[in-house]
XYZ file of C-alpha atoms in Angstrom:
757
model
C -111.678 205.709 -133.224
C -112.223 202.119 -134.333
C -112.743 199.560 -131.580
C -111.527 196.038 -132.400
C -113.187 193.029 -130.759
C -110.655 190.563 -129.377
C -111.161 186.930 -128.467
C -110.493 184.914 -125.343
C -107.679 182.341 -125.181
C -108.411 178.776 -126.340
C -108.137 177.442 -122.787
C -109.579 180.035 -120.462
C -108.716 177.930 -117.411
C -104.993 177.763 -118.150
C -102.814 180.038 -115.995
C -101.868 183.189 -117.876
C -98.531 184.986 -117.574
C -98.515 188.393 -115.947
C -98.493 190.915 -118.822
C -95.995 193.729 -119.093
C -95.608 196.506 -121.583
C -92.370 197.692 -123.145
C -91.756 200.835 -125.173
C -91.237 199.996 -128.840
C -90.658 203.513 -130.093
C -91.607 207.071 -129.235
C -91.690 210.453 -130.918
C -90.179 212.274 -127.969
C -88.483 211.232 -124.715
C -88.839 207.517 -124.057
C -91.452 206.998 -121.313
C -90.087 205.733 -118.011
C -91.696 202.469 -116.882
C -90.281 202.825 -113.389
C -93.242 204.991 -112.433
C -96.069 202.645 -111.397
C -98.798 205.301 -111.301
C -99.637 208.927 -110.551
C -101.661 209.825 -107.473
C -104.105 212.462 -108.671
C -106.616 214.338 -106.546
C -105.116 217.477 -105.038
C -106.562 220.714 -106.388
C -103.320 222.618 -105.809
C -99.562 222.000 -105.722
C -98.470 219.227 -103.353
C -96.120 220.779 -100.803
C -95.098 217.845 -98.641
C -95.222 214.055 -98.578
C -94.421 211.361 -96.012
C -94.778 207.578 -95.925
C -96.077 205.125 -93.346
C -97.472 201.601 -92.932
C -101.179 201.142 -92.120
C -102.532 197.641 -91.464
C -99.532 196.210 -93.298
C -100.060 198.441 -96.340
C -97.533 201.109 -97.372
C -99.207 204.499 -97.650
C -98.235 208.046 -98.531
C -99.538 211.128 -96.748
C -99.584 214.373 -98.726
C -100.356 217.988 -97.931
C -101.290 220.435 -100.682
C -101.948 224.074 -101.404
C -105.630 223.102 -101.699
C -105.539 223.032 -97.867
C -106.129 219.273 -97.689
C -104.246 216.302 -96.251
C -104.747 213.062 -98.188
C -103.785 209.424 -97.512
C -102.893 207.160 -100.469
C -102.533 203.389 -100.768
C -99.210 203.059 -102.614
C -100.042 199.582 -103.925
C -103.287 200.645 -105.635
C -102.875 204.394 -106.038
C -106.282 205.000 -104.439
C -107.143 207.408 -101.624
C -107.852 205.590 -98.372
C -110.050 208.227 -96.722
C -111.841 211.449 -97.473
C -109.465 214.460 -97.575
C -109.099 216.297 -94.264
C -108.436 219.970 -93.615
C -107.216 222.199 -90.831
C -109.307 224.753 -88.994
C -111.501 227.283 -90.740
C -111.416 230.777 -89.269
C -115.004 231.692 -88.260
C -114.502 235.360 -89.140
C -112.652 235.190 -92.481
C -113.974 231.713 -93.477
C -110.414 230.922 -94.598
C -109.126 227.375 -94.034
C -105.576 227.093 -92.721
C -103.097 226.106 -95.426
C -101.074 222.896 -95.071
C -97.344 223.643 -94.886
C -95.918 220.194 -94.166
C -96.770 216.639 -93.123
C -94.917 213.948 -91.171
C -95.756 210.453 -89.908
C -95.101 208.521 -86.727
C -96.196 205.506 -84.702
C -97.895 206.526 -81.459
C -99.156 203.959 -78.955
C -98.773 201.333 -81.651
C -100.978 203.127 -84.171
C -99.793 205.016 -87.261
C -100.500 208.742 -87.156
C -99.783 211.754 -89.323
C -98.928 215.285 -88.243
C -99.889 218.273 -90.373
C -98.393 221.724 -89.884
C -100.677 224.609 -90.913
C -100.055 228.286 -91.505
C -102.077 229.203 -88.394
C -99.235 227.566 -86.381
C -101.349 224.523 -85.550
C -99.979 220.972 -85.668
C -102.864 218.514 -85.998
C -102.706 214.746 -85.438
C -104.591 212.318 -87.715
C -105.285 208.609 -87.224
C -104.118 207.005 -90.495
C -106.236 203.868 -90.001
C -109.517 205.797 -89.796
C -108.662 209.124 -91.433
C -110.143 210.977 -88.466
C -108.647 213.749 -86.353
C -106.817 212.365 -83.329
C -105.909 215.647 -81.680
C -103.408 218.477 -81.901
C -100.018 219.474 -80.570
C -100.204 221.987 -77.762
C -97.610 224.300 -76.195
C -96.715 223.798 -72.539
C -97.270 227.076 -70.699
C -96.617 225.982 -67.124
C -96.478 223.016 -64.784
C -97.954 224.092 -61.455
C -99.971 223.067 -58.409
C -103.623 224.102 -58.372
C -105.926 223.364 -55.443
C -103.454 220.858 -54.085
C -102.886 218.841 -57.283
C -100.323 218.981 -60.080
C -101.692 220.373 -63.361
C -100.305 221.244 -66.753
C -101.290 224.447 -68.511
C -101.189 224.056 -72.288
C -102.081 226.418 -75.121
C -103.769 225.273 -78.335
C -103.293 226.949 -81.696
C -106.775 228.503 -81.334
C -105.527 230.260 -78.141
C -107.531 228.027 -75.832
C -105.766 227.533 -72.498
C -106.242 223.990 -71.215
C -105.786 222.836 -67.628
C -104.869 219.137 -67.652
C -104.283 216.480 -65.010
C -100.989 214.675 -65.883
C -101.962 211.619 -63.826
C -105.245 210.902 -65.617
C -104.565 212.718 -68.885
C -107.957 214.431 -68.624
C -108.777 218.096 -69.029
C -109.779 219.916 -65.858
C -110.838 223.147 -67.570
C -110.643 224.961 -70.907
C -110.476 228.735 -71.401
C -110.983 229.994 -74.973
C -109.349 233.235 -76.190
C -106.795 233.214 -73.351
C -104.355 236.105 -73.278
C -102.604 235.677 -69.920
C -102.528 234.122 -66.453
C -101.987 235.998 -63.184
C -102.214 235.887 -59.400
C -105.076 237.994 -58.029
C -105.723 238.189 -54.303
C -103.831 234.913 -53.860
C -105.930 233.185 -56.511
C -104.696 231.920 -59.922
C -106.777 233.492 -62.670
C -106.840 233.383 -66.443
C -107.409 236.490 -68.536
C -109.397 236.143 -71.742
C -110.373 238.537 -74.508
C -113.444 237.823 -76.615
C -112.148 238.348 -80.153
C -115.639 238.137 -81.629
C -116.816 240.967 -79.382
C -116.647 244.344 -81.075
C -115.490 245.912 -77.814
C -113.011 243.047 -77.154
C -114.289 242.480 -73.629
C -111.776 241.305 -71.011
C -112.911 238.513 -68.712
C -111.215 237.140 -65.591
C -111.937 233.561 -64.553
C -110.747 231.202 -61.852
C -108.090 229.017 -63.470
C -109.390 225.775 -61.995
C -113.147 226.174 -61.748
C -113.770 228.543 -64.654
C -115.899 230.778 -62.415
C -116.140 234.294 -63.838
C -114.816 236.771 -61.298
C -115.108 240.028 -63.221
C -117.852 242.345 -64.373
C -117.528 244.621 -67.375
C -118.744 248.220 -67.028
C -119.401 250.660 -69.853
C -117.338 253.859 -69.706
C -119.388 256.996 -70.309
C -116.538 259.521 -69.942
C -112.774 259.589 -69.377
C -110.990 262.753 -68.136
C -107.508 263.785 -66.968
C -107.337 265.841 -63.729
C -104.016 266.856 -62.154
C -102.165 264.058 -63.965
C -104.667 261.401 -62.995
C -106.819 259.652 -65.614
C -110.282 258.884 -64.286
C -112.999 256.812 -65.940
C -116.669 257.250 -65.211
C -118.786 254.116 -65.629
C -122.527 253.585 -65.627
C -123.152 251.638 -62.447
C -126.227 249.657 -61.496
C -127.499 252.537 -59.320
C -125.088 255.483 -59.502
C -122.074 256.358 -61.599
C -118.709 254.987 -60.456
C -115.273 256.550 -60.941
C -111.999 254.602 -61.336
C -108.353 255.637 -61.228
C -106.896 254.061 -64.386
C -103.348 254.026 -63.005
C -103.997 252.100 -59.794
C -107.386 250.512 -60.481
C -108.675 251.919 -57.192
C -112.208 253.324 -56.983
C -112.543 257.075 -56.397
C -115.136 258.500 -54.025
C -118.008 259.652 -56.200
C -118.978 262.972 -54.531
C -115.569 264.782 -54.554
C -114.730 263.313 -57.955
C -117.990 264.430 -59.497
C -117.277 268.007 -58.532
C -113.769 267.863 -59.962
C -114.797 266.210 -63.225
C -116.249 269.426 -64.523
C -112.731 270.880 -64.788
C -111.020 267.842 -66.349
C -109.741 267.381 -69.902
C -111.571 264.722 -71.887
C -109.472 261.653 -72.905
C -111.605 259.640 -75.388
C -110.819 256.025 -76.465
C -111.605 254.001 -73.326
C -114.756 251.909 -73.826
C -115.016 249.522 -70.848
C -113.572 248.855 -67.418
C -113.212 245.321 -66.060
C -113.740 245.140 -62.299
C -112.884 242.269 -59.911
C -113.828 242.441 -56.225
C -114.299 246.189 -56.349
C -111.014 246.889 -58.176
C -110.462 247.792 -61.849
C -107.999 245.417 -63.490
C -108.309 246.184 -67.216
C -109.626 248.763 -69.650
C -110.974 248.231 -73.127
C -109.632 250.561 -75.796
C -111.452 251.592 -78.942
C -109.913 249.644 -81.857
C -106.877 248.479 -79.835
C -105.830 245.605 -77.609
C -107.184 245.911 -74.032
C -104.730 247.206 -71.384
C -104.317 245.648 -67.938
C -103.951 247.964 -64.932
C -103.473 247.831 -61.198
C -102.372 244.517 -59.703
C -102.324 242.721 -63.078
C -100.040 245.243 -64.768
C -96.945 243.870 -62.980
C -97.867 240.187 -63.066
C -98.598 240.158 -66.764
C -94.917 240.126 -67.746
C -94.677 236.642 -66.270
C -98.267 235.682 -66.881
C -98.535 236.489 -70.597
C -99.119 233.506 -72.867
C -96.218 233.675 -75.315
C -96.636 231.345 -78.299
C -93.439 229.818 -79.605
C -93.062 226.951 -82.063
C -90.052 225.608 -80.193
C -92.270 225.129 -77.139
C -94.253 222.387 -78.852
C -91.639 220.283 -77.076
C -90.625 221.167 -73.546
C -88.687 220.013 -70.508
C -90.946 218.533 -67.825
C -89.457 217.050 -64.641
C -86.084 216.832 -66.364
C -87.392 214.989 -69.435
C -87.918 216.330 -72.937
C -91.591 215.815 -73.739
C -94.192 216.659 -76.355
C -97.863 217.134 -75.591
C -100.946 216.430 -77.678
C -104.577 217.168 -76.908
C -106.558 214.306 -78.416
C -109.978 214.513 -80.025
C -111.660 212.948 -76.977
C -110.210 215.606 -74.654
C -107.322 213.475 -73.386
C -103.981 215.205 -72.838
C -101.104 212.911 -73.795
C -97.524 213.432 -72.658
C -94.889 211.860 -74.886
C -91.361 211.233 -73.649
C -89.022 211.915 -76.589
C -85.789 211.622 -74.612
C -85.542 207.839 -74.175
C -87.708 205.240 -75.908
C -87.243 202.896 -72.948
C -88.885 205.350 -70.554
C -92.499 206.301 -70.209
C -94.396 209.156 -68.601
C -97.554 207.949 -66.887
C -97.506 204.715 -68.877
C -97.507 206.439 -72.270
C -95.227 205.226 -75.030
C -92.653 207.226 -76.895
C -93.389 208.869 -80.217
C -91.406 207.161 -82.974
C -90.625 208.622 -86.382
C -90.918 206.500 -89.531
C -87.622 206.388 -91.400
C -87.145 206.498 -95.169
C -86.201 202.818 -95.300
C -89.310 201.694 -93.420
C -87.539 201.383 -90.044
C -88.683 203.290 -86.990
C -85.834 204.922 -85.026
C -86.792 206.781 -81.859
C -86.526 210.551 -81.578
C -84.066 211.415 -78.831
C -83.509 215.193 -78.734
C -81.597 216.411 -75.715
C -82.931 219.095 -73.338
C -80.943 221.739 -75.196
C -82.642 220.703 -78.436
C -86.246 220.917 -77.318
C -87.228 222.242 -80.740
C -86.040 219.108 -82.543
C -89.419 217.400 -82.689
C -90.969 220.547 -84.095
C -88.326 220.748 -86.802
C -88.957 217.148 -87.771
C -92.692 217.762 -88.018
C -92.265 220.977 -90.013
C -89.841 219.318 -92.406
C -86.978 221.675 -91.565
C -84.852 219.167 -89.715
C -82.781 216.258 -90.992
C -84.963 213.183 -91.325
C -84.004 210.009 -89.518
C -81.812 207.561 -91.344
C -80.288 204.280 -90.345
C -77.602 204.504 -93.027
C -78.702 201.233 -94.611
C -80.423 202.635 -97.678
C -78.244 201.965 -100.751
C -79.424 205.052 -102.657
C -80.100 208.729 -102.100
C -82.766 210.813 -103.815
C -81.853 214.342 -104.842
C -83.922 217.071 -106.511
C -81.856 218.730 -109.251
C -81.998 222.302 -110.522
C -84.088 221.193 -113.513
C -86.742 219.855 -111.089
C -86.013 216.205 -111.861
C -85.322 213.616 -109.180
C -82.013 211.753 -109.497
C -81.272 208.417 -107.821
C -77.677 208.408 -106.567
C -75.457 205.749 -105.079
C -75.133 206.551 -101.362
C -71.447 205.594 -101.281
C -70.224 207.364 -104.447
C -72.887 210.023 -104.998
C -73.044 209.097 -108.699
C -76.407 208.838 -110.525
C -77.949 205.371 -110.813
C -79.921 205.243 -114.054
C -81.605 208.194 -115.767
C -83.500 210.941 -113.868
C -87.091 210.335 -112.746
C -88.904 212.607 -115.174
C -92.629 213.050 -115.654
C -93.705 215.941 -113.424
C -94.699 219.087 -115.290
C -94.107 221.369 -112.288
C -91.462 221.922 -109.645
C -90.707 218.888 -107.472
C -91.377 220.001 -103.900
C -90.678 216.926 -101.787
C -89.479 213.313 -101.924
C -90.096 210.318 -99.649
C -89.376 206.587 -99.906
C -91.230 203.438 -98.903
C -91.348 199.695 -99.519
C -94.238 198.382 -101.656
C -94.516 194.659 -102.267
C -90.892 194.190 -101.236
C -89.704 196.836 -103.724
C -88.180 200.175 -102.791
C -90.224 203.021 -104.253
C -89.915 206.786 -104.175
C -92.866 209.152 -103.842
C -92.435 212.623 -105.337
C -94.678 215.660 -104.765
C -94.922 218.434 -107.318
C -96.469 221.796 -108.054
C -98.314 220.080 -110.937
C -100.884 218.931 -108.305
C -99.767 215.272 -108.373
C -97.839 212.699 -106.416
C -95.914 210.076 -108.390
C -94.506 206.743 -107.251
C -91.304 205.336 -108.757
C -89.938 201.793 -108.674
C -86.276 202.271 -107.733
C -85.356 198.681 -108.608
C -86.826 198.427 -112.112
C -84.566 198.635 -115.158
C -85.181 201.505 -117.563
C -86.601 200.582 -120.953
C -84.339 201.329 -123.915
C -86.234 202.281 -127.057
C -85.541 204.604 -129.969
C -87.284 207.959 -130.245
C -88.628 209.629 -133.366
C -89.822 213.055 -134.393
C -93.426 213.692 -135.331
C -96.279 216.147 -134.922
C -95.669 219.736 -133.878
C -99.139 220.078 -132.362
C -101.356 218.011 -130.086
C -102.212 214.554 -131.449
C -106.007 214.507 -131.327
C -106.961 211.236 -133.080
C -105.443 207.790 -133.676
C -106.436 204.726 -135.683
C -104.638 201.640 -136.959
C -104.699 199.927 -140.370
C -102.809 197.514 -142.626
C -100.830 198.977 -145.523
C -99.103 196.625 -148.006
C -99.318 193.855 -145.415
C -97.645 195.917 -142.680
C -99.468 197.184 -139.584
C -99.473 200.988 -139.484
C -100.690 203.695 -137.155
C -102.417 206.796 -138.492
C -102.291 209.942 -136.373
C -103.873 213.363 -136.868
C -102.872 216.452 -134.965
C -103.564 220.090 -134.282
C -100.764 220.889 -136.754
C -103.328 219.951 -139.480
C -101.266 216.988 -140.646
C -101.940 213.278 -140.908
C -99.011 210.876 -140.470
C -98.784 207.156 -141.269
C -96.001 205.138 -139.626
C -94.979 201.513 -139.389
C -96.185 200.246 -136.021
C -93.084 198.093 -135.520
C -90.357 200.588 -136.407
C -91.943 204.021 -136.130
C -90.615 204.947 -139.567
C -92.901 206.856 -141.978
C -94.909 204.529 -144.233
C -96.098 207.390 -146.433
C -95.408 211.090 -146.777
C -97.277 213.297 -144.276
C -100.690 214.493 -145.435
C -100.730 218.255 -144.875
C -103.292 221.009 -145.178
C -106.167 219.287 -143.408
C -109.173 221.571 -142.936
C -109.366 222.140 -139.213
C -108.329 219.829 -136.394
C -109.354 216.168 -136.625
C -111.330 215.132 -133.533
C -112.357 211.586 -134.557
C -110.914 209.142 -137.078
C -111.411 205.540 -138.246
C -109.682 203.372 -140.866
C -111.474 201.105 -143.310
C -110.906 199.285 -146.609
C -112.694 200.233 -149.825
C -112.090 198.480 -153.154
C -109.079 196.751 -151.650
C -107.280 199.902 -150.569
C -107.147 201.558 -147.132
C -109.158 204.709 -146.539
C -109.298 206.988 -143.536
C -112.522 208.703 -142.458
C -112.073 211.839 -140.367
C -114.396 214.219 -138.542
C -113.516 217.681 -137.347
C -115.174 220.244 -135.121
C -117.962 220.713 -137.692
C -120.648 218.650 -139.373
C -118.646 217.002 -142.201
C -116.957 213.667 -142.800
C -113.829 213.491 -144.967
C -112.492 210.410 -146.807
C -108.713 210.354 -147.348
C -106.313 208.095 -149.211
C -103.421 207.793 -146.668
C -100.965 206.782 -149.434
C -101.540 209.606 -151.891
C -102.808 212.103 -149.348
C -105.746 212.975 -151.598
C -109.362 213.526 -150.644
C -111.718 210.882 -152.036
C -114.643 212.898 -153.288
C -116.424 215.784 -151.643
C -116.975 215.999 -147.853
C -120.155 214.325 -146.556
C -122.563 216.454 -144.538
C -123.704 214.348 -141.593
C -126.582 216.436 -140.281
C -125.428 215.855 -136.693
C -124.463 219.474 -136.159
C -121.196 218.047 -134.847
C -119.765 214.556 -135.235
C -118.538 213.405 -131.814
C -117.398 209.809 -132.475
C -116.785 207.297 -135.290
C -116.569 203.505 -135.577
C -116.115 201.187 -138.553
C -118.097 198.045 -139.449
C -119.137 195.799 -142.345
C -122.799 195.649 -143.365
C -123.873 193.246 -146.155
C -120.205 192.961 -147.168
C -120.023 196.744 -147.583
C -117.690 198.974 -145.511
C -119.687 201.412 -143.399
C -118.966 203.865 -140.599
C -121.236 204.624 -137.680
C -121.295 208.240 -136.505
C -122.436 209.677 -133.176
C -123.547 213.274 -132.973
C -124.577 216.277 -130.979
C -128.141 215.959 -132.350
C -128.814 212.980 -129.989
C -128.674 210.442 -132.840
C -126.306 207.940 -134.443
C -126.166 207.159 -138.164
C -124.789 204.534 -140.593
C -122.897 205.650 -143.732
C -122.016 203.629 -146.851
C -118.444 204.563 -147.788
C -118.845 203.605 -151.431
C -121.957 205.712 -152.057
C -121.260 208.330 -149.337
C -124.929 208.126 -148.371
C -126.672 207.391 -145.107
C -128.047 203.874 -144.718
C -131.615 203.997 -143.443
C -132.932 206.467 -140.920
C -130.951 207.925 -137.999
C -130.727 205.774 -134.875
C -132.928 207.642 -132.403
C -133.610 207.023 -128.725
C -130.973 208.897 -126.752
C -132.256 212.010 -124.995
C -128.944 213.898 -125.042
C -125.878 214.116 -127.251
C -124.280 210.805 -128.255
C -120.629 210.978 -127.251
C -119.242 207.507 -128.005
C -119.738 204.591 -130.405
C -118.185 201.145 -130.953
C -119.112 198.178 -133.144
C -119.144 194.387 -132.697
C -120.831 191.186 -133.844
C -123.659 189.630 -131.829
C -124.954 186.209 -132.979
C -123.516 186.894 -136.422
C -125.194 190.308 -136.731
C -123.285 193.607 -136.874
C -124.251 195.838 -133.949
C -123.274 199.239 -132.598
C -122.939 200.300 -128.965
C -123.466 203.988 -128.136
C -122.943 206.057 -125.004
C -124.589 209.387 -124.232
C -124.843 212.324 -121.891
C -128.202 210.832 -120.906
C -126.156 208.362 -118.749
C -127.227 205.312 -120.781
C -125.557 202.757 -123.043
C -127.658 201.465 -125.963
C -127.306 198.558 -128.412
C -128.374 198.825 -132.067
C -128.935 196.287 -134.887
C -127.123 197.842 -137.873
C -129.107 195.799 -140.403
C -132.495 197.044 -139.204
C -131.494 200.324 -137.550
C -133.489 199.388 -134.456
C -132.519 199.455 -130.822
C -131.985 196.040 -129.205
C -133.565 195.740 -125.782
C -133.842 198.431 -123.145
C -131.107 200.987 -122.426
C -128.275 199.744 -120.195
C -128.418 201.871 -117.042
C -126.186 202.167 -114.009
C -123.975 205.150 -114.689
C -124.873 208.256 -112.684
C -123.254 210.783 -115.024
C -122.375 211.261 -118.693
C -121.018 208.263 -120.584
C -117.809 209.517 -122.209
C -116.494 206.461 -124.094
C -117.434 202.892 -125.056
C -115.510 199.914 -126.457
C -116.267 196.276 -127.364
C -114.375 192.992 -126.990
C -114.776 189.318 -126.074
C -114.432 188.081 -122.488
C -114.458 184.299 -122.081
C -115.787 184.114 -125.647
C -118.797 186.360 -124.937
C -119.247 189.774 -126.606
C -119.150 192.585 -124.072
C -119.239 196.361 -124.072
C -117.076 198.504 -121.808
C -118.317 201.982 -120.878
C -116.609 204.826 -119.064
C -118.452 207.679 -117.368
C -117.872 211.008 -115.743
C -119.033 209.283 -112.538
C -115.441 207.900 -112.431
C -116.461 204.288 -113.051
C -115.900 201.781 -115.859
C -118.680 199.208 -116.339
C -118.784 195.895 -118.234
C -121.961 194.806 -120.063
C -122.760 191.320 -121.437
C -124.326 192.070 -124.832
C -126.032 188.678 -125.078
C -127.921 189.028 -121.795
C -128.010 192.858 -121.763
C -126.877 192.864 -118.146
C -123.960 194.357 -116.267
C -121.276 191.850 -115.225
C -119.155 192.190 -112.121
C -118.653 195.274 -110.003
C -117.870 198.681 -111.562
C -114.170 199.494 -111.878
C -113.466 202.607 -109.804
C -110.635 205.027 -109.127
C -110.456 206.713 -112.554
C -110.595 210.374 -111.572
C -109.869 211.744 -115.058
C -113.321 211.039 -116.487
C -112.558 212.648 -119.856
C -109.445 210.591 -120.549
C -109.413 208.157 -123.515
C -110.190 204.427 -123.252
C -109.591 201.430 -125.545
C -109.682 197.630 -125.268
C -106.719 195.492 -126.274
C -104.976 192.208 -125.454
C -102.032 191.720 -123.115
C -100.609 188.264 -122.465
C -103.718 186.667 -124.072
C -105.921 188.618 -121.660
C -108.572 191.145 -122.723
C -107.719 194.372 -120.927
C -109.016 197.917 -120.983
C -106.412 200.667 -121.265
C -107.476 203.938 -119.630
C -105.740 207.293 -119.958
C -105.277 208.778 -116.492
C -103.367 212.048 -116.496
C -99.791 211.342 -117.565
C -100.204 207.588 -117.344
C -102.085 204.670 -118.879
C -103.702 202.194 -116.470
C -104.605 198.646 -117.478
C -107.462 196.604 -115.986
C -108.041 192.909 -116.657
C -111.631 192.664 -117.898
C -112.048 189.083 -116.701
C -110.997 189.805 -113.112
C -111.309 193.592 -112.747
C -107.788 193.742 -111.294
C -104.906 195.948 -112.323
C -102.946 194.431 -115.221
C -99.581 195.295 -116.693
C -97.214 198.093 -115.830
C -97.480 201.828 -116.399
C -95.076 204.333 -117.911
C -94.290 207.938 -116.981
C -95.397 210.014 -119.975
C -94.163 213.557 -120.582
C -97.662 215.048 -121.021
C -101.278 214.030 -120.298
C -102.656 211.230 -122.488
C -104.986 212.596 -125.169
C -105.725 209.557 -127.381
C -105.322 205.767 -127.386
C -105.395 203.276 -130.246
C -105.254 199.473 -130.193
C -103.716 197.467 -133.052
C -104.926 193.922 -133.845
C -101.583 192.451 -132.729
C -101.951 193.920 -129.223
C -99.721 196.960 -129.612
C -101.030 200.095 -127.928
C -100.539 203.556 -129.416
C -100.488 206.419 -126.908
C -100.707 210.117 -127.794
C -99.526 212.656 -125.217
C -99.364 216.209 -126.458
C -97.578 216.286 -129.834
C -95.836 212.954 -129.181
C -96.732 209.342 -129.978
C -95.499 206.272 -128.090
C -96.073 202.630 -129.018
C -96.235 200.108 -126.172
C -95.749 196.432 -127.004
C -97.118 193.705 -124.662
C -94.646 191.041 -123.573
C -95.152 188.142 -121.173
C -93.676 188.846 -117.745
């Protein structure tokens, strides 16, 4: 691809208009400029999305099938924190999947709730991205040792004893299976899941003191309808009646055991104060006996999602156990009331308002349904539009009063749309859509849809683009996987010549030049050869040129001693200069890179033609085309492969722009051979195309990012221009001298024209 250097405005200090891009023409569906940007990062389909406001910034919270919850800044499209996940099971090493997310304001701070397939509801602090706690089920409100306590059950089956006055935990009992009254004392029953024998333990509910001892059963027999278990005691064997839990005198029992019928399967007996209360069964859940057998019907810990909210002292409440061990009680009945000085949980509405949740006592599952996404979301009725997901997986904006569509559908996702939320960004109403294509997308609901004609074109992926001038008219040349080359008028999209068919293999790199006053196109395919084509006649100009690179990876055009040349970059770690008229290499190969050279661009430096190359060796290098020598030391800073380079002028100075797999774009001053400014970050698609162009008299870099093109002002490093929702991922970009930008996405071509905003 040819990179064209562009100049700075005459008065660099004059205020410049904000650039915008409009669709001039397109092969397929006209791109939708209402989509500001995609939010890319999930490694699986996005299942749920919610919006909130953090430090005055509108954000989106998403949960995906990759088991992560992510927080996005809607104004910049960047992730605010590292992704967070639910619990990982210590036995299976499986992380709980995210089913749904919701947001709220709690104690004046924005939080997110995530529902996971292990029935847990976790709470996240949106300002810090850290875990803030989890929702817990209320088991019982009771009096223990003279003080009121709350018994709550976490999703990991830990029973917590909490003081409602201080909000602090009194005790915690992992692997709880029930609570009971034993000899007038409240006890908790636990089963060690990690224990092969699933040992039952009995502990004091308040102090955590272990009251039981576990004895190994050496034999179990049935005698006269009674089942007796023989355990290995500390001194002598002990015998237990497994119906009553009472001990049996050893001497008479020992004599009778010889005539009993063996009943295998019992592995342990749990004994408290000289009485058996539970037996362990081989491969099955333990069974409680004696005094605990009756109490367990009321003492069993039944987990129910609806009990994430409960009625406490006549009020509907929700409980969360926070990361610091604090138990919080939230009154969700009346936002004017508080329990122990704690504020009400408030849900964030679609319009940015915050109505309180007020479920009645008979609707104690309402908060759960809101968190899980199964209930009706809050609405103040003031939003002028509704968002609906249609059967064809597009999102349609409808007038709330009439139900009729407002504008065309919001298209762009390549998978099923799973969820929709709305927010306000910069005073504009936007929609956030989540899809099975692993992306979130934001849509400007107030922006008018661009109206541009569409054309028909390639039937295969467009793999290379260049621009040229034909009979005084600017044209775009495209080559595709359908083995055709097409030339079209940049302004109208109409064919300028007949398609060139029958190309040998797929074109992977292409550059336009002028030879003897007529345009020529130089192409490279997956092999080692260069081809020269006449785009008007469609004929090959001479035999293919063998480059010696093994594979040509990039091309750029230049003029050397008034002769048209092309610079090639190859898999053999070298670059080379080729005279188009003689079809011979000029001088020796440009050596110095220690890995394959993946990108090349050309420019002028102090009146001399130069080339800029980028390589897998993580460096950018500058070459004097007249001498074939490297200028200065390699430009270092990237921490991974350099995938593309371009050249332009910024404030009248020649610069190189490089993009790397380290997800950064860096700017280099070619006169000083130093990096300028901070690296541009946030470009997660490291293999996407890049080109420099001009928008509103500003030098900008256009970067392919999934199904969108992002623009960055090279003078300031800030976002520039507006994006468009493209039907497929961007595969190639080309910049015309007049500022038009050619975008290839799949088999389709779109031309964007810069206009002053």
